[in-house]
Coordinates of C-alpha atoms in Angstrom, one line a residue:
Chain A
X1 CA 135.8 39.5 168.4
X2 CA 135.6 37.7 164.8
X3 CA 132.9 37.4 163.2
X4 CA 132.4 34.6 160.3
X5 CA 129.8 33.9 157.2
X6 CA 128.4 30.8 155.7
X7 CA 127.7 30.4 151.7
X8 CA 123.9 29.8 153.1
X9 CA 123.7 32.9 155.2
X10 CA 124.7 32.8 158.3
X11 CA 126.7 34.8 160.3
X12 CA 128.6 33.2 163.5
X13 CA 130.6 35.8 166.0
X14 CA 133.2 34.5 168.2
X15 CA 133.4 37.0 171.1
X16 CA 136.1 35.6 173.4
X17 CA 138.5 33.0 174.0
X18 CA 135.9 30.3 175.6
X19 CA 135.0 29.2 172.0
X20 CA 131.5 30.6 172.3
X21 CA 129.4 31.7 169.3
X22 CA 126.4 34.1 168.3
X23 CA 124.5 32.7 165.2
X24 CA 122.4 34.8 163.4
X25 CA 121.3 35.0 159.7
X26 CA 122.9 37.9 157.5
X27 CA 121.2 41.5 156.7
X28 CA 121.0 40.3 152.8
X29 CA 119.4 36.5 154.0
X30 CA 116.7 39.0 155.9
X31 CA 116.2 41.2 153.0
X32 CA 115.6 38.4 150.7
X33 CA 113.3 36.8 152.9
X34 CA 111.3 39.5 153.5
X35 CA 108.9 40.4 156.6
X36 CA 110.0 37.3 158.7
X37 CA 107.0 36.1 161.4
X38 CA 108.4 32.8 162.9
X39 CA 111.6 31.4 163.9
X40 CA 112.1 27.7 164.9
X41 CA 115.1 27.0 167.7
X42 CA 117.4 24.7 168.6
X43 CA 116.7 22.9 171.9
X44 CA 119.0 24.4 174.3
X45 CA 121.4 21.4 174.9
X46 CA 121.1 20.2 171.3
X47 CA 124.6 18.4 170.0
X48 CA 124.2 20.3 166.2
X49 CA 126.5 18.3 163.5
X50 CA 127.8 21.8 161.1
X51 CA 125.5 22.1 158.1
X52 CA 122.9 20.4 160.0
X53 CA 119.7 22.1 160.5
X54 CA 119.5 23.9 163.2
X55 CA 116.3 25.9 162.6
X56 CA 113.7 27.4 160.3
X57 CA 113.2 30.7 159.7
X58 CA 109.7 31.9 158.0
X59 CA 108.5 35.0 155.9
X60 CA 105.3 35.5 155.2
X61 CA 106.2 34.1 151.9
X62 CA 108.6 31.5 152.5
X63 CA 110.7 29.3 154.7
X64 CA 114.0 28.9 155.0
X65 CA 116.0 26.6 156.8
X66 CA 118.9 27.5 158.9
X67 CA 121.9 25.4 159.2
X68 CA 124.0 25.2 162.0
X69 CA 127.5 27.1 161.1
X70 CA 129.9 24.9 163.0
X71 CA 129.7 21.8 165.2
X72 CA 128.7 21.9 168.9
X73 CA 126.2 22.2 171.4
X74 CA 123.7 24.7 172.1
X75 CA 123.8 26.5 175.1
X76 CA 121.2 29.6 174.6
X77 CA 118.2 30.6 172.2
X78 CA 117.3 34.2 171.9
X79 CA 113.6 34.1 173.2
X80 CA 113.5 37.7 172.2
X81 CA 114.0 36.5 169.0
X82 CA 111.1 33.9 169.5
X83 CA 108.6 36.4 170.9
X84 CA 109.1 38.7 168.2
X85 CA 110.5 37.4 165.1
X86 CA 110.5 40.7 163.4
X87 CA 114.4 41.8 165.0
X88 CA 115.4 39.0 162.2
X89 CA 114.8 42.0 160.0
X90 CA 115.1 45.0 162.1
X91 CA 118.5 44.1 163.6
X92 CA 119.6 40.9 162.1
X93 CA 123.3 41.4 163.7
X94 CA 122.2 42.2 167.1
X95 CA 119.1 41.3 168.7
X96 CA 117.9 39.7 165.7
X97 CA 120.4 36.3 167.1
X98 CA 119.1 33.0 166.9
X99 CA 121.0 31.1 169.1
X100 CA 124.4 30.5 170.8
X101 CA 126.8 27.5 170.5
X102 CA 129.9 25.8 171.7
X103 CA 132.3 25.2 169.5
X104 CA 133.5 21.8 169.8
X105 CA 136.2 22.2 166.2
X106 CA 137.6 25.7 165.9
X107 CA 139.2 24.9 162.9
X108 CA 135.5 24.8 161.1
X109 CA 135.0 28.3 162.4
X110 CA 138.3 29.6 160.9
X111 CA 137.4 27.9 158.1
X112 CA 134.1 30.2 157.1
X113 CA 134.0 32.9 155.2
X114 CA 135.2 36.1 156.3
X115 CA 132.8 39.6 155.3
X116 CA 135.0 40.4 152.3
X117 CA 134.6 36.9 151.0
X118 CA 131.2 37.2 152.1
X119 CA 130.4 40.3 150.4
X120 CA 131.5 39.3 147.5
X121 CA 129.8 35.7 147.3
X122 CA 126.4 38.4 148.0
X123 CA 127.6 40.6 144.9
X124 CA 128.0 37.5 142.9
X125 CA 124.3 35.9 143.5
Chain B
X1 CA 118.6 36.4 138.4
X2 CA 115.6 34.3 136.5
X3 CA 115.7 35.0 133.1
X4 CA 112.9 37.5 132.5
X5 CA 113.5 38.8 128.7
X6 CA 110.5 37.0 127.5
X7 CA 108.2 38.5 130.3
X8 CA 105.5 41.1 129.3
X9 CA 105.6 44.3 131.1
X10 CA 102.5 46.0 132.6
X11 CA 102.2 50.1 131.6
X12 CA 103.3 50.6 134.6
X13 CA 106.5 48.9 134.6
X14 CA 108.6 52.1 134.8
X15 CA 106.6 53.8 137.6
X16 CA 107.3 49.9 140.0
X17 CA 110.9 50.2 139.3
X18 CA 111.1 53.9 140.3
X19 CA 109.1 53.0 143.3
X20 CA 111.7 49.9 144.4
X21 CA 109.4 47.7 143.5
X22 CA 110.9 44.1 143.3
X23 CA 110.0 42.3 140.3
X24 CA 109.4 38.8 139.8
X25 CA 107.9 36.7 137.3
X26 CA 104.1 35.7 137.3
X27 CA 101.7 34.7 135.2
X28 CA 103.9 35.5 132.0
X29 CA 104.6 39.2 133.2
X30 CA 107.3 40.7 135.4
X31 CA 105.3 42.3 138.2
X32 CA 106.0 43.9 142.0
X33 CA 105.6 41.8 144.6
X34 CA 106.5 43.9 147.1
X35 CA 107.7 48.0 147.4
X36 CA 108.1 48.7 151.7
X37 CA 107.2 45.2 152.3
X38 CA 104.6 42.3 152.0
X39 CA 103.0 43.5 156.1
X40 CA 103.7 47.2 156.0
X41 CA 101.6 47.1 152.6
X42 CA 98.9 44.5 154.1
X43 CA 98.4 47.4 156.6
X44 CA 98.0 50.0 154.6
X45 CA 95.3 48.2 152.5
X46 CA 93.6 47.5 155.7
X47 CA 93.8 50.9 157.3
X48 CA 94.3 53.1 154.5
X49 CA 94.8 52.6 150.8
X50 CA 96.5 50.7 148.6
X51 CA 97.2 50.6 145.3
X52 CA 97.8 47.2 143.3
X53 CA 98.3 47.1 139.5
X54 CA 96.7 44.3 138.4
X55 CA 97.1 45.3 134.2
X56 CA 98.1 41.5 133.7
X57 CA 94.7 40.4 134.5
X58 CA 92.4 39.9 131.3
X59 CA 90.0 42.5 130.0
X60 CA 87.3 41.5 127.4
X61 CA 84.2 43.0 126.3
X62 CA 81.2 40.5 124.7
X63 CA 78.7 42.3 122.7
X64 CA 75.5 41.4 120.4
X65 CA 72.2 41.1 121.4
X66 CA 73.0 37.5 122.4
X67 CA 75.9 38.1 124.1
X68 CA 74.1 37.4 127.8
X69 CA 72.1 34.0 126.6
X70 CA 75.5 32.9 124.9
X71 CA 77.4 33.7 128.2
X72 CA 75.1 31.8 130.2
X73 CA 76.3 28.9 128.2
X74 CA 79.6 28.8 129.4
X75 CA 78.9 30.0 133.4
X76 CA 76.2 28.4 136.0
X77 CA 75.7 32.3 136.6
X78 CA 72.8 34.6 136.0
X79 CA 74.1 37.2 133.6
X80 CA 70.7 37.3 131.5
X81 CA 68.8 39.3 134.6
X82 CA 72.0 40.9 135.6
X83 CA 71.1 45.0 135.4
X84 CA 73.2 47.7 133.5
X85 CA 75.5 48.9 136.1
X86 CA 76.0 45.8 138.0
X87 CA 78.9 43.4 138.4
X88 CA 78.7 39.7 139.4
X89 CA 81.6 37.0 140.3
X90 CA 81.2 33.9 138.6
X91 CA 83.1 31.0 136.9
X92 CA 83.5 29.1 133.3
X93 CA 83.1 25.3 134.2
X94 CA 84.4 21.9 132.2
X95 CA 82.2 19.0 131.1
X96 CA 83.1 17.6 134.9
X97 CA 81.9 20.3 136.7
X98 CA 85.2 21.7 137.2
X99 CA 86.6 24.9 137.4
X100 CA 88.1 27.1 134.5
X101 CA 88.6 30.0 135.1
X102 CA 86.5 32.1 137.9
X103 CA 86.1 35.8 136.4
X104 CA 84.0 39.3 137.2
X105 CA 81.0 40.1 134.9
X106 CA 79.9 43.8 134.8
X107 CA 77.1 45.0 132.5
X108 CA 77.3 47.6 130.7
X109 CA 75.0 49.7 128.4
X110 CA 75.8 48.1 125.3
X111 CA 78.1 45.0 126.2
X112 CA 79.5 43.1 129.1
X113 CA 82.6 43.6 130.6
X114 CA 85.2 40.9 131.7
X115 CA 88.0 40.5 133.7
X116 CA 89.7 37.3 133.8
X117 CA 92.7 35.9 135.2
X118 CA 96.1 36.8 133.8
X119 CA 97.0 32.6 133.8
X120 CA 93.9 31.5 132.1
X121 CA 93.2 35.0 129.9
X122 CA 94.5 32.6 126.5
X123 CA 92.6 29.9 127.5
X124 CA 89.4 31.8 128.2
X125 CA 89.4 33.7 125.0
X126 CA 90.1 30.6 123.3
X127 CA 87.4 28.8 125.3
X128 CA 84.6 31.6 124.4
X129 CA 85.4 32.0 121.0
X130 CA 84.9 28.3 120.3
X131 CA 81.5 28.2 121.9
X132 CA 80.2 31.0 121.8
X133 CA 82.0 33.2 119.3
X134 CA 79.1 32.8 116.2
X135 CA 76.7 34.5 119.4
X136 CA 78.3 37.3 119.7
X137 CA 81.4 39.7 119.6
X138 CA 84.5 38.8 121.8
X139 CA 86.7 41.8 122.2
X140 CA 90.4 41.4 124.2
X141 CA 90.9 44.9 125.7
X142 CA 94.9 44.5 125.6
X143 CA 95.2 48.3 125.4
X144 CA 93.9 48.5 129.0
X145 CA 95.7 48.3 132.6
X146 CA 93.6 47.4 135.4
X147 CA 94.5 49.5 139.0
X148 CA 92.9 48.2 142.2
X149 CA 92.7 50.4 145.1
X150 CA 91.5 49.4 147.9
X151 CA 91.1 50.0 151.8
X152 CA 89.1 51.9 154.0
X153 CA 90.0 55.2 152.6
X154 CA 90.3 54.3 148.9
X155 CA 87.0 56.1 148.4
X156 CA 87.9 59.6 150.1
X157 CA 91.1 59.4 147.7
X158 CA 89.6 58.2 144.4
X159 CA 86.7 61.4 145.5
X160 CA 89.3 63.8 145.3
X161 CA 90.1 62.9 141.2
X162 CA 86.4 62.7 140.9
X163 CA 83.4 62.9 143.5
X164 CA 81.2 60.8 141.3
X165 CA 82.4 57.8 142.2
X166 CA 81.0 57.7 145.9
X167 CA 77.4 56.9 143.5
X168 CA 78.8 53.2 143.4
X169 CA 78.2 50.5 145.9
X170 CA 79.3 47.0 146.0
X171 CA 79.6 45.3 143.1
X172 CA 78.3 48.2 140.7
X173 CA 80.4 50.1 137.8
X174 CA 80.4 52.9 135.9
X175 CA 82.6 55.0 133.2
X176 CA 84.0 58.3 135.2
X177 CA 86.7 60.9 133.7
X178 CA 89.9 60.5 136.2
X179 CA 93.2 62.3 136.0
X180 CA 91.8 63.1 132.1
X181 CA 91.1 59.8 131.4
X182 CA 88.0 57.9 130.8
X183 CA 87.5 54.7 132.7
X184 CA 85.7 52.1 133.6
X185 CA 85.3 52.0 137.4
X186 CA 83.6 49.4 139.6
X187 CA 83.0 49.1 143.2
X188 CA 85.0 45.8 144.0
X189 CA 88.2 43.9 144.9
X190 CA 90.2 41.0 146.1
X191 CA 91.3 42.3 149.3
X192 CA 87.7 42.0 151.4
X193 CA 88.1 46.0 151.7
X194 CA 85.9 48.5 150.3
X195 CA 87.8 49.8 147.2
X196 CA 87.2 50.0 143.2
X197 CA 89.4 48.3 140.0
X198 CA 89.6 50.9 137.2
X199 CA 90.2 49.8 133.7
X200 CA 92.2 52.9 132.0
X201 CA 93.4 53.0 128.6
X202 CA 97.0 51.7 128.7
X203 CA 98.9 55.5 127.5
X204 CA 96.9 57.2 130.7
X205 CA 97.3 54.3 133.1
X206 CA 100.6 56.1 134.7
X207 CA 99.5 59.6 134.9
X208 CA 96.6 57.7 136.9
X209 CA 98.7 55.8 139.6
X210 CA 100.7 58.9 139.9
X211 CA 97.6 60.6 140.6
X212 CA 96.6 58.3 142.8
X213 CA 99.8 58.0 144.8
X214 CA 99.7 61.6 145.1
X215 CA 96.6 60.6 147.8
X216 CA 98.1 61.1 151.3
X217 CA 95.7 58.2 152.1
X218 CA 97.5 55.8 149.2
X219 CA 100.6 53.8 149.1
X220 CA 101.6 51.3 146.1
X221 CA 101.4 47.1 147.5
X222 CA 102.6 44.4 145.4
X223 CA 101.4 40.8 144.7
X224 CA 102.6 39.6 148.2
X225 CA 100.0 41.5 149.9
X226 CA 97.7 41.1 147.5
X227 CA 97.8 37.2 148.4
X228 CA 97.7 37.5 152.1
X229 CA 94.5 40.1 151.8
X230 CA 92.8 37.9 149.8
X231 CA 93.1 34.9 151.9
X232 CA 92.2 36.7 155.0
X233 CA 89.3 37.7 152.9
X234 CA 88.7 33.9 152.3
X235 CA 88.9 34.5 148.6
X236 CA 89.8 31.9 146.3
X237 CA 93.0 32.5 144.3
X238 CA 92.9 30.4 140.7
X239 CA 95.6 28.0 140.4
X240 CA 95.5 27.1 144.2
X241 CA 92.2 26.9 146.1
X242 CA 90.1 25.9 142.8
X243 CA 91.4 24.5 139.5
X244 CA 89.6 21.6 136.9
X245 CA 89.1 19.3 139.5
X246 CA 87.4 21.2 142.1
X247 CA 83.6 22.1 141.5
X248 CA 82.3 25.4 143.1
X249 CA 80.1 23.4 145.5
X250 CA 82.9 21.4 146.6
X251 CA 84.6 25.1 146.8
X252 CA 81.9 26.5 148.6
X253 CA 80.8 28.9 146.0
X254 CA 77.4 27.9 145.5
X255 CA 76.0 31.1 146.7
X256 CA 77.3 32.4 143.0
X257 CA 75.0 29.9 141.8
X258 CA 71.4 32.1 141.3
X259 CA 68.8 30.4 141.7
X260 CA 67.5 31.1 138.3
X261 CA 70.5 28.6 137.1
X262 CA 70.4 25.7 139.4
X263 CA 67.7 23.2 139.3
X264 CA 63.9 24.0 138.9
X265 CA 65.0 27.5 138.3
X266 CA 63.7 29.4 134.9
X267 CA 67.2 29.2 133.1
X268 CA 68.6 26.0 134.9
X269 CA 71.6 24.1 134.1
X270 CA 72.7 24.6 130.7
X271 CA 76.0 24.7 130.9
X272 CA 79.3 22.4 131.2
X273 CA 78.9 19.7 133.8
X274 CA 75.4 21.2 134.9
X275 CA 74.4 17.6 136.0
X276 CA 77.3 16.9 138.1
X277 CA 76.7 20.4 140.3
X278 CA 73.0 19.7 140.1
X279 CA 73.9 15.6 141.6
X280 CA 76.4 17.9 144.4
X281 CA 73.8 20.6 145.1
X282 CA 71.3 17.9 146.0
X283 CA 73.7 15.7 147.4
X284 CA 76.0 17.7 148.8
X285 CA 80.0 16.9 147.6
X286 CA 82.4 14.3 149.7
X287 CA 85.0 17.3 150.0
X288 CA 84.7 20.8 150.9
X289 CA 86.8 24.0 150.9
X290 CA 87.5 25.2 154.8
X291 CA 89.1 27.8 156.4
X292 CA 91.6 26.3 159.2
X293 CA 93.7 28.5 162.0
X294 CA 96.6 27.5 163.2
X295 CA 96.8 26.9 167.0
X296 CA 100.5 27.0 166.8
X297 CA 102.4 30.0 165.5
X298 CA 104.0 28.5 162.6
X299 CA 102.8 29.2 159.2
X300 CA 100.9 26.4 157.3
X301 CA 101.3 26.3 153.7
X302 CA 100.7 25.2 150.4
X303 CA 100.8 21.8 150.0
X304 CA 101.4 21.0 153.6
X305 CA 99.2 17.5 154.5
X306 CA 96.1 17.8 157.2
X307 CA 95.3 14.9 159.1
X308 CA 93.3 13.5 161.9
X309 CA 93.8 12.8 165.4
X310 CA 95.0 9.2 164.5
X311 CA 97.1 11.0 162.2
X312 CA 95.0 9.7 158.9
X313 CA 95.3 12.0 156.3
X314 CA 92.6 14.0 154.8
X315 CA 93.4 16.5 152.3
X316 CA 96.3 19.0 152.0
X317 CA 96.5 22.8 152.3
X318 CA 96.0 25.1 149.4
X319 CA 96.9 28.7 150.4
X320 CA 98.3 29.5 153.7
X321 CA 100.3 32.4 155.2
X322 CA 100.8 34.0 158.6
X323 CA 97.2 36.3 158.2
X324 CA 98.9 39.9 159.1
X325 CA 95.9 41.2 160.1
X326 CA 94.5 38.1 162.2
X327 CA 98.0 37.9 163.3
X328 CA 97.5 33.8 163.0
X329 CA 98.1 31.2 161.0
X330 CA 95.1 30.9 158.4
X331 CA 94.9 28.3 155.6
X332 CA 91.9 27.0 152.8
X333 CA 91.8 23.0 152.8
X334 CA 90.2 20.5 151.3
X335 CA 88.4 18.1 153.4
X336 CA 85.7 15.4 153.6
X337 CA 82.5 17.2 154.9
X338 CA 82.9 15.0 158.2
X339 CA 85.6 17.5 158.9
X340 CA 84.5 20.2 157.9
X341 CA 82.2 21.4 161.2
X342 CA 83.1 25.1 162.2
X343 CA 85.1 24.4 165.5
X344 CA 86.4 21.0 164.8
X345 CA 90.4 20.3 165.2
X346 CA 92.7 18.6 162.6
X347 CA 96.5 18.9 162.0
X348 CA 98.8 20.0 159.5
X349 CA 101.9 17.8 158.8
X350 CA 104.7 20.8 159.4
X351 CA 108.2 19.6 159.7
X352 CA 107.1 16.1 161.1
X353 CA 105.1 17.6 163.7
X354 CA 101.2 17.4 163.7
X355 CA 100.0 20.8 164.3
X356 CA 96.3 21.7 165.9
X357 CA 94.6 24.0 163.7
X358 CA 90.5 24.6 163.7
X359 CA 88.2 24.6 161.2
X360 CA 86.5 27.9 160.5
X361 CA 84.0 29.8 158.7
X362 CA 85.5 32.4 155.9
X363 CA 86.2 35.3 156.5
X364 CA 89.3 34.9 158.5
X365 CA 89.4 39.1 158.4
X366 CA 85.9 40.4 157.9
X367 CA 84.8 42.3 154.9
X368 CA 84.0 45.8 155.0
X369 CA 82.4 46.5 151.3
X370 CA 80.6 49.3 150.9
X371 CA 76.9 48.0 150.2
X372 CA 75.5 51.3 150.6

């Protein structure tokens, strides 16, 4: 299980070896978004180019866009997520997920940030 | 981090950052915009109490036996009739008709009390000093913050620091001792809640909120909720939903217009771009102010373009939020009176997709003011 961070972030978890990832948006993007009320998907099936969008996430306050982590396709969308867009905030590791993608370059995943280098990108802002 | 050395700090300041508040620039002064967050403090205003420093706002007293007439020369408001002890909403307008500034006037025993907002507090002083300043006395109150609380139960707490208060109704003021010090209080707000602003001299405004806080029935809110109360409420926020170029009748505020001001009444017109409001009051304007809810669940916000079925645009949006309360999306447009009919469907322009949204009468979240 690796788990992997974007400059814009996201966070992207690898979980086995069938280059499979989770892609959710970090505990500090949800902080500094605030009370978030909608979440726009990726079509399930969706061929996502890395750094394209991929979503949008909204606050009451603002929208944010969310980028797609890594090339690949979609293959899942957390209607959880969808239904009630507050677990963005209340679990934004877990059941807070937005969606689910194959991998189609694992060298872009190992390329991302790992939480140290995260953390301290997030100190630095 | 924005730079906010040269930002002014409310009297308050301290007590926000002890409360977690975060701070962001507005209006020239660094102010909370949220403490627990921007729904959990919507809430509270709408099923409890909330308190709001709004100190950045502009205080003014006009005095002189004139001070009333000369007023009236500047707003298309009857403030000549208005009695002691009573507040009114109303608006400075430009040689166009347009909008100012829009402001509360309370009267008082021996003057008229102001409250302006924080953006155009300069301007307006500037702007009554210049025509009206030989007619009477125009005091900035600097030395004064401005609390709002507001919600169901603001009146139970603001009872317990003194039980006089319950006297006022809606739209009514008076001076009342609280936590020691002596304030003006009036029965009012910008949530659509029942609730009361309190002018307090500056040195006492702190033991105040602390006093207030002290309320089981009171948390502090920031600007954030401040913004999505008052558009539930349907209430126009300066800057956004009015400005120089709209008129009040093409915002819909007409019914801030007495009828002692607007043509054939004793005291009519009179006052910057009378003749264009008297041509729209007869006439009607070409665009109006709405309230539109979005069909969809996505927010629609400021700025975002409305069109019609055939995808011709209209107007754009000039607030807009997810309502917390309405659970909705809820936005104020302008748009030509054609499409402006309560139940009528246009869309707003979100992400390249045209979303359904229906025009509706204001209130989006119904106002509970206590009229007594």
């Amino acid at each position: 299980m690796t788990v992997k961070y974007t400059p814009d972030h996201e966070w992207i978890e690898l979980t086995g070896d069938d280059d499979i990832a989770t892609v959710g948006i970090t505990q500090h993007a949800q902080d500094a978004l605030g009370d978030v009320v909608f979440v726009d998907l990726p079509a399930v099936g969706a061929t996502l180019e890395q750094k394209a969008i991929a979503g949008v996430v909204e606050s009451v306050k603002a929208a944010a866009d969310l980028y797609a982590p890594v090339s690949g396709s979609v293959i899942d969308v957390n209607e959880a997520l969808r239904a009630d867009p507050s677990l963005a905030n209340s679990d934004p590791l877990g059941q807070g997920w937005f969606f689910k993608i194959k991998l189609s370059d694992r060298a872009q995943f190992d390329a991302l940030l790992d939480g140290p280098a995260y953390e301290q990108l997030v100190q630095n802002s | 981090m924005p730079d906010t050395t040269a930002l002014l700090k409310t009297p308050l300041h301290t007590l926000h950052l002890e409360l977690g508040a975060r701070m962001v620039p507005f209006a020239g002064y660094e102010m909370p915009v949220q403490y627990a967050g921007i729904i959990a403090e919507h809430k509270q205003c709408r099923e409890a109490a909330a308190l709001f420093d709004v100190s950045h706002m502009g205080q003014l007293r006009l005095s002189g036996d004139d001070a009333a007439r000369a007023l009236e020369s500047l707003v298309p408001v009857d403030v000549v009739d208005l009695p002691v002890g009573k507040q009114r909403y109303g608006f400075f307008t430009n040689p166009n008709g347009g909008l100012l500034d829009d402001l509360m006037i309370t009267r008082r025993a021996d003057d008229l009390f102001l409250v302006v907002n924080a953006s155009c507090k300069n301007a307006d002083i500037a702007h009554l000093r210049t025509h009206i300043g030989h007619r009477c006395q125009i005091q900035p109150l600097p030395d004064r913050a401005l609390l709002a609380l507001q919600g169901p139960k603001a009146a139970v707490a603001l009872a317990r620091l003194n039980a006089d208060v319950t006297s006022l109704t809606f739209m009514s003021g008076n001076t009342f001792e609280l936590a020691g010090a002596a304030c003006f209080v009036t029965r009012s707000g910008y949530t659509g809640e029942d609730g009361f602003e309190i002018s307090v001299p500056a040195e006492q405004a702190e033991g105040l909120a602390r006093a207030l806080l002290a309320q089981p029935e009171v948390a502090p809110a920031g600007l954030g909720a401040r913004d999505t109360l008052r558009l539930e409420a349907g209430l126009c926020l300066y800057g956004h939903d009015i400005d120089a170029n709209t008129t009040p009748v093409e915002a819909g505020l007409t019914w801030a217009i007495q009828k002692v001001r607007r043509p054939g009444g004793a005291r009519e017109g009179h006052y910057p771009g009378a003749l264009t409001l008297a041509n729209q009051l007869a006439h009607g304007p070409t665009n109006k102010r709405v309230g539109l809810v979005g069909l969809e669940r996505a927010p629609v916000r400021e700025g975002t373009k409305i069109v019609d079925s055939h995808g011709h645009a209209l107007g754009h949006v000039t607030s807009g939020t997810l309502g917390p309360s309405v659970n909705q999306p809820i936005a104020m447009a302008y748009l030509p009176v054609n499409h402006t009919a309560p139940g009528g469907t246009v869309y707003a322009v979100v992400r390249e997709r045209h979303l359904p949204m229906q025009v509706r009468g204001m209130p989006f979240a119904p106002h509970r003011y206590h009229r007594g």
